[in-house]
Coordinates of C-alpha atoms in Angstrom, one line a residue:
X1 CA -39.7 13.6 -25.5
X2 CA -37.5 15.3 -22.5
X3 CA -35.8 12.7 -20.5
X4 CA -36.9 12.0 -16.7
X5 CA -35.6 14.6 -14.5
X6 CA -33.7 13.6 -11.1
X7 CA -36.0 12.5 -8.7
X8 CA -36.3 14.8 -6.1
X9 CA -37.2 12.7 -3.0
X10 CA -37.4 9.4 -2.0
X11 CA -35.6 6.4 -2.8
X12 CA -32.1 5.7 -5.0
X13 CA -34.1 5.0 -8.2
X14 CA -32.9 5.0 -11.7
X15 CA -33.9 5.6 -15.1
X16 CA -34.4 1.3 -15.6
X17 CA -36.7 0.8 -12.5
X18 CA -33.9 -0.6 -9.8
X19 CA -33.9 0.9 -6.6
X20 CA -30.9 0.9 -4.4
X21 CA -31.2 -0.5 -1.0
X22 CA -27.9 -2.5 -1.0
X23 CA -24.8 -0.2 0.2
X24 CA -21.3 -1.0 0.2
X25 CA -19.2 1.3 2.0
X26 CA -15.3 1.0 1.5
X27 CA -13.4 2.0 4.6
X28 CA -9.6 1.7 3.3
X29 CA -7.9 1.2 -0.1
X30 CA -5.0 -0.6 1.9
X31 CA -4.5 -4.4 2.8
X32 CA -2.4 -6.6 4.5
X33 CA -1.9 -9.0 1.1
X34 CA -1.2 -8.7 -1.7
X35 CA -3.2 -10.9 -3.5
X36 CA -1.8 -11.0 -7.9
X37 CA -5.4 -10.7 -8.8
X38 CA -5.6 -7.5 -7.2
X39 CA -2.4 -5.7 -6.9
X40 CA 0.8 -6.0 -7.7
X41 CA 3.6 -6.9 -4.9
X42 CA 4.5 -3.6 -4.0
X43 CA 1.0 -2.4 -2.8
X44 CA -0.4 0.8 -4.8
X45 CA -0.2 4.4 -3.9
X46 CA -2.5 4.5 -0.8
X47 CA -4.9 7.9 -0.2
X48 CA -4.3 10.1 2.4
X49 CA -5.1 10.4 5.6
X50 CA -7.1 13.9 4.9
X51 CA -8.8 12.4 1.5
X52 CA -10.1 9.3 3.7
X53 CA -14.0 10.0 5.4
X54 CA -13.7 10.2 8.8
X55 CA -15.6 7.9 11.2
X56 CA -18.0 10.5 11.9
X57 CA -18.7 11.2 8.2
X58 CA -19.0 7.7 7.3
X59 CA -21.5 7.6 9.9
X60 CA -23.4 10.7 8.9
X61 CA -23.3 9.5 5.3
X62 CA -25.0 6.4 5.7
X63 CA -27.5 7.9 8.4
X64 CA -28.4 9.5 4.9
X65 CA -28.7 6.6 3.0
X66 CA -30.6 4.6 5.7
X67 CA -33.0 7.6 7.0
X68 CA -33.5 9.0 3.7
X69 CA -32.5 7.2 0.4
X70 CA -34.6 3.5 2.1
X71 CA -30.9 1.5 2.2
X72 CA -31.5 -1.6 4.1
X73 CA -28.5 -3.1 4.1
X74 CA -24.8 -1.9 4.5
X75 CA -21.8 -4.2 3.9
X76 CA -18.5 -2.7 5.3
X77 CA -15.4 -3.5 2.8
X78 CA -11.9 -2.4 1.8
X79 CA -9.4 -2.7 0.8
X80 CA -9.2 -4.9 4.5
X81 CA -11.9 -3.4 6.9
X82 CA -10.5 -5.1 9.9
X83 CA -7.5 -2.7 9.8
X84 CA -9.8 0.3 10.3
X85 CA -9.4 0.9 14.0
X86 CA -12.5 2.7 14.2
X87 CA -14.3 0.0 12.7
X88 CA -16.3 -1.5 15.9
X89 CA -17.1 2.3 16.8
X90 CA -18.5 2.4 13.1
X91 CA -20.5 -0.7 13.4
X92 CA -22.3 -0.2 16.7
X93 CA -23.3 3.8 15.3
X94 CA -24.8 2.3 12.4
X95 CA -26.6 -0.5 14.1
X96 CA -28.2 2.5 16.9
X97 CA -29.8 4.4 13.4
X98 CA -33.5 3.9 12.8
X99 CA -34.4 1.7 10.8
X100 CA -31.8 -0.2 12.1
X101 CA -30.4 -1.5 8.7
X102 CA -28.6 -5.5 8.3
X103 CA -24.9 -4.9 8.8
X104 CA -21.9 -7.3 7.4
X105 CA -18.6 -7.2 6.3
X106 CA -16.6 -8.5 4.0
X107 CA -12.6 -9.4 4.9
X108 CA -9.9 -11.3 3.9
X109 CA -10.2 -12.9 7.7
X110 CA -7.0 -11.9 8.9
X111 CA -7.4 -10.5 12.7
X112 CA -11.2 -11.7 12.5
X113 CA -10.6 -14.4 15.2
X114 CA -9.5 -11.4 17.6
X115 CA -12.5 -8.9 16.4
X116 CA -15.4 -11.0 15.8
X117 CA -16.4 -10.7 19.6
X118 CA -16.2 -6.8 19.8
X119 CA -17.8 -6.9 16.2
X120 CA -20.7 -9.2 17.3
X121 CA -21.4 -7.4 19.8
X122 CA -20.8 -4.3 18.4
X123 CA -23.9 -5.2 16.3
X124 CA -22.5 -6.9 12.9
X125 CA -24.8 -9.1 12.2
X126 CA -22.5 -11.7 9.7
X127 CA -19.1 -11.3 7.4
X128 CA -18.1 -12.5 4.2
X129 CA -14.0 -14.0 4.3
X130 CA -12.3 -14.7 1.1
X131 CA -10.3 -17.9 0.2
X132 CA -9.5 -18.9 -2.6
X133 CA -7.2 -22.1 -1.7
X134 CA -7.0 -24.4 1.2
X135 CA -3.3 -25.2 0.2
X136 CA -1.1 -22.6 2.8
X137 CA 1.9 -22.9 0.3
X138 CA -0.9 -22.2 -2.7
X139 CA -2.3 -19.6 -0.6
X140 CA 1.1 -18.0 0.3
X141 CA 2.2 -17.9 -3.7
X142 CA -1.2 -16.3 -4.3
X143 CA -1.5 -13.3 -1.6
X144 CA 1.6 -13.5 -1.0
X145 CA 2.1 -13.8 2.5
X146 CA 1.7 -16.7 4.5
X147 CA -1.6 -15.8 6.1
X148 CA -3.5 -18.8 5.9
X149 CA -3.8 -20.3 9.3
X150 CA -4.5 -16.8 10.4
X151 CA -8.0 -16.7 7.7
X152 CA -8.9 -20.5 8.8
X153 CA -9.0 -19.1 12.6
X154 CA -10.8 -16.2 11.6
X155 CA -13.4 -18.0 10.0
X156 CA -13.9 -20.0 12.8
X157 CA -13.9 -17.0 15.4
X158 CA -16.3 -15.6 13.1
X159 CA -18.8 -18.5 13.6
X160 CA -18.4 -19.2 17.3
X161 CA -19.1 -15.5 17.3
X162 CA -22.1 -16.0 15.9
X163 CA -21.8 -14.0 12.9
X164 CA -23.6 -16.1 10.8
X165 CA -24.0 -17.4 8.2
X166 CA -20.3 -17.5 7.8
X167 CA -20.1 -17.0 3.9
X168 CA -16.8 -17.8 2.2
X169 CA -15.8 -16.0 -1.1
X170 CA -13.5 -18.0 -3.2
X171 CA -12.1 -16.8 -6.7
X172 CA -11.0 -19.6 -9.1
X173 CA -8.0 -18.9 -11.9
X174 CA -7.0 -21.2 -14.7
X175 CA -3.8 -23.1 -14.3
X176 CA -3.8 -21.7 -10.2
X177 CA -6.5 -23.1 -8.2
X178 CA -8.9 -23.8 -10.5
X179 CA -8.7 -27.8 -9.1
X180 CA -10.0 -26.8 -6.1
X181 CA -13.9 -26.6 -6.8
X182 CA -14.9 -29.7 -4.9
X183 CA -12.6 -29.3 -2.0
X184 CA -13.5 -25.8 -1.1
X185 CA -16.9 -27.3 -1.3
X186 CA -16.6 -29.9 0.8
X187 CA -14.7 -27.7 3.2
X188 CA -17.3 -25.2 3.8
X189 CA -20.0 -27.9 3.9
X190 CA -17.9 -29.7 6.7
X191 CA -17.5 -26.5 9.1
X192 CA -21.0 -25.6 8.6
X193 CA -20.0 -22.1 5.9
X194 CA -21.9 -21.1 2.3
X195 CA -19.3 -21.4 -0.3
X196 CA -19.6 -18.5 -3.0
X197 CA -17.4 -18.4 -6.3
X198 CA -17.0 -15.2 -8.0
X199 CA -15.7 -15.6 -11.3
X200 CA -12.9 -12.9 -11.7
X201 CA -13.5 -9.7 -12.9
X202 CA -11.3 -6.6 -14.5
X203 CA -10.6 -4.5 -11.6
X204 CA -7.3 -5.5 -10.8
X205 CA -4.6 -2.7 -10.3
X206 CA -2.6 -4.0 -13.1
X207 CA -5.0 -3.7 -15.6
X208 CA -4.2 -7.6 -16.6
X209 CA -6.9 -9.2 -16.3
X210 CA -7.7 -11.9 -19.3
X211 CA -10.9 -13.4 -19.8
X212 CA -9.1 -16.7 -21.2
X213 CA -7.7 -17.3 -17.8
X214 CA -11.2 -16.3 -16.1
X215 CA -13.0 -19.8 -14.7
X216 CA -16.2 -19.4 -16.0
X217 CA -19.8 -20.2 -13.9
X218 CA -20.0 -23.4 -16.3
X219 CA -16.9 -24.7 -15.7
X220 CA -17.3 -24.1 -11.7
X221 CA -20.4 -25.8 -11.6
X222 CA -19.2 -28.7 -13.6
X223 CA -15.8 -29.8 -11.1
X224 CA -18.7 -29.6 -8.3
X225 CA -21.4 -32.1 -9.8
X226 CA -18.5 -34.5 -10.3
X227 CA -18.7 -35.0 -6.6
X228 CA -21.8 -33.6 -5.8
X229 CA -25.1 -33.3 -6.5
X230 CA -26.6 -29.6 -7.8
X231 CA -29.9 -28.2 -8.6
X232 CA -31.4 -25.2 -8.7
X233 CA -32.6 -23.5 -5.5
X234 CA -35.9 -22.9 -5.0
X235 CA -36.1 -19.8 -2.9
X236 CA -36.4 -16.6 -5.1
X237 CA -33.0 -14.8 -6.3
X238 CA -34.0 -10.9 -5.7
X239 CA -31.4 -8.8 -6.1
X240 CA -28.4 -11.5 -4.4
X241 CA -25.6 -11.3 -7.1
X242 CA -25.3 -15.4 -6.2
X243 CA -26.9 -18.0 -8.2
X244 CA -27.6 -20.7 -5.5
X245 CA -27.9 -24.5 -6.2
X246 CA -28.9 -27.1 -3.4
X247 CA -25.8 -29.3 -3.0
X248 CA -27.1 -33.1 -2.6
X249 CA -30.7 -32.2 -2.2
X250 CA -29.9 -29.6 0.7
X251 CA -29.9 -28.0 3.1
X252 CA -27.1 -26.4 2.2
X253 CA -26.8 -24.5 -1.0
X254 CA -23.5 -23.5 -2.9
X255 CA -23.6 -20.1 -4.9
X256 CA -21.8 -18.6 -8.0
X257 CA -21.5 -15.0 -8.4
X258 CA -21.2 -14.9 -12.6
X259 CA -20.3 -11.2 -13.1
X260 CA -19.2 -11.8 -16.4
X261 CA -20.8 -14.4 -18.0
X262 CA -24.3 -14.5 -16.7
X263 CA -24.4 -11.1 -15.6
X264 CA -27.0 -9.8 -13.4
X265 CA -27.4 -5.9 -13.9
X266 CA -31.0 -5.6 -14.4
X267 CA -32.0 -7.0 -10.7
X268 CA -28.5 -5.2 -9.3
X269 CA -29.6 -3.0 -6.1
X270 CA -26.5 -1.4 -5.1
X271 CA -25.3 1.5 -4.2
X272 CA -21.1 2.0 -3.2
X273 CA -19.2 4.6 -1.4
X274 CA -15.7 4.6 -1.2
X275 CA -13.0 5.5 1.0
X276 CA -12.7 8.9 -0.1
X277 CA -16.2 9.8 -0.3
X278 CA -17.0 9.3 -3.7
X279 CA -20.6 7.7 -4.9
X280 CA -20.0 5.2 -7.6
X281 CA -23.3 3.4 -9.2
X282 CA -21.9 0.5 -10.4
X283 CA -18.9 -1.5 -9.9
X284 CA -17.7 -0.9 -13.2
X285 CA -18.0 2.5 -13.4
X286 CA -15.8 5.1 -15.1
X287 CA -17.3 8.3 -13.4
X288 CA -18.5 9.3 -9.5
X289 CA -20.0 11.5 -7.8
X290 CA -18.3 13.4 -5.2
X291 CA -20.1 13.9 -1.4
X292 CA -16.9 14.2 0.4
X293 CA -16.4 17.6 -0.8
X294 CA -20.5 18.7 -0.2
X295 CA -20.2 17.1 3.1
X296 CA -17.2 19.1 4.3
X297 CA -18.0 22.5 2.5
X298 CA -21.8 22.5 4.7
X299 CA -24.2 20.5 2.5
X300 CA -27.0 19.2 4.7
X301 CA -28.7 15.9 5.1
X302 CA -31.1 16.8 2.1
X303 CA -28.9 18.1 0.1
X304 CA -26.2 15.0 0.5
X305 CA -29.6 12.8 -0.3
X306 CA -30.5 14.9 -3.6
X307 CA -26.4 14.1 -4.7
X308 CA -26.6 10.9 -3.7
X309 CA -30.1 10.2 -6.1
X310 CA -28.8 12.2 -8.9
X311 CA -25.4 9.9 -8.9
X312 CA -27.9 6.7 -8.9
X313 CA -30.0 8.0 -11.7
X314 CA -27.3 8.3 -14.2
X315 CA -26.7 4.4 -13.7
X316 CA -26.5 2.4 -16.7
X317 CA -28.4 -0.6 -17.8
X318 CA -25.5 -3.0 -17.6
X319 CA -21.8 -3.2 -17.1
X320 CA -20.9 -3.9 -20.5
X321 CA -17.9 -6.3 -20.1
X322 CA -18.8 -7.6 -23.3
X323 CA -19.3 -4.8 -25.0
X324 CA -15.9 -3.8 -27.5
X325 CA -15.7 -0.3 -25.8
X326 CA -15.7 -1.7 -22.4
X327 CA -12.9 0.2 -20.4
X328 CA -11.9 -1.0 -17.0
X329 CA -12.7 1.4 -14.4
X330 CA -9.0 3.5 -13.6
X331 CA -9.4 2.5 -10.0
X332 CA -8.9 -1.1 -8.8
X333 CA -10.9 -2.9 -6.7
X334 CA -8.9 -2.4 -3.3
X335 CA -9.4 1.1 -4.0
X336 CA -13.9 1.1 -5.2
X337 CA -14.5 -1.4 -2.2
X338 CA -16.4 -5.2 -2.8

């Protein structure tokens, strides 16, 4: 029997039945910290200017995936988004296509308390800030740079902003801050934020990563119901990489994003694009497909649509982090975008 060919038209299907409709569009490999999970102190070799999309074709690309390819949501990452200084110019382009598609971002927070306003009204509809400690000297050791009033204000520019929810992304690691469970918790339920832990995955530049020092779901969940209260949420999962509990009967809810353990790959819905024009089909990947290079030598909207498709079809069922042949993608995370 001859395998399914490429679809020709229509949506970012695959050879398992998932359809794409979730893109995440990386608009730098550079950051202003320099967090040890991620990179080491020095930064890494950053890309070009002339290898980076331009505003324009960042635009154009995901007029493609929006107008063509059914995308319904677009999450702007990094790298650090907020130090693209086109990045208000991209938002409010992407929020005038049709269908308009839901628009976030997500950002280490720093300079968020300046931008929110012009991002708000620029037509982001909510962010996602990552922190990992509420300790400034933990937080300092960690990213390295004392930063941490300056992601607290962001946070709460975000909100009176009205980029909500204000969702805060918070990686535990053993021996570091993995005491922190409850108070990060009780921190985000007090300012009125949904906490998400992520347990920590290998993309780091260093190629270090270790799953004995990775805080698992399990071990998340159980430091929060030693304070709290947790059970399932009700509303239906979809696609949303976060498992969601009800913290002390709700409202609010409490998620855990358990990439490695309690993977989620057959419900995954998304699509990336990085920096540098490249399609990648899952964060994990060890290949991509290139439309910077189609885009600039004259491809048109149809033909940048039948790339994109054929890059999603060759998607795999799963990740395979557990599987003994599992390499880590060459690029880090910075560098593929969140």
């Amino acid at each position: 029997m001859t395998a399914p060919r490429t679809p020709a038209h229509g949506v970012l299907a695959d050879r398992y039945g998932r359809v794409a409709r979730d893109l995440r569009v990386s608009l730098t490999d550079k950051c202003n910290l320099r967090c040890t999970y991620c990179m080491p102190a020095e930064g890494l070799p950053w890309l070009a200017g002339p290898q980076l999309l331009t505003d324009d074709e960042i635009v154009r690309l995901v007029g493609v995936a929006v107008g063509r390819l059914g995308v319904t949501e677009v999450r702007f990452t990094g790298g650090e988004p907020l130090i693209r200084p086109g990045l208000p110019g991209i938002v409010s382009a992407v929020a005038a296509l049709t269908p308009r598609p839901r628009i976030s971002v997500t950002t280490n927070g720093i300079g968020l308390a300046r931008l929110a306003p012009a991002l708000r009204a620029a037509g982001l509809d909510r962010v996602n800030v990552s922190l990992d400690t509420l300790d400034p000297a933990r937080f300092a050791t960690l990213t390295r740079r004392d930063r941490h009033a300056d992601v607290l204000a962001g946070l709460a520019g975000a909100a009176e902003a009205g980029l909500t929810p204000v969702k805060i992304n918070a990686v535990l690691m053993r021996g570091v801050n993995d005491d922190e469970a409850p108070a990060l918790l009780r921190f985000a339920l007090a300012h009125g934020y949904e906490l998400r832990f992520i347990e920590q995955m290998p993309l780091d530049a260093q190629h270090g990563w270790d799953r004995s020092t990775m805080v698992t779901a399990d071990e998340i969940l159980a430091a929060l119901r030693s304070e709290f209260a947790l059970r399932p949420d009700p509303a239906e999962r979809g696609a949303a990489p976060a498992e969601t509990w009800l913290v002390d009967d709700g409202p609010a809810r409490v998620g855990v994003i358990a990439s490695v353990t309690r993977p989620f790959c057959g419900d995954c819905d998304r699509t990336r694009l990085t920096a540098d024009g490249q399609v990648r089909n899952c964060l994990f990947a060890t290949e991509e497909s290139d439309l910077r290079a189609a885009l600039r030598g004259g491809a048109d909207d149809d033909e940048l649509a039948r790339r994109w498709r054929a890059a999603m079809w060759g998607k795999r069922a799963g990740h395979g982090i557990d599987d003994p042949t599992f390499l880590q993608p060459a690029r880090p995370m910075s560098a593929i975008g969140g």
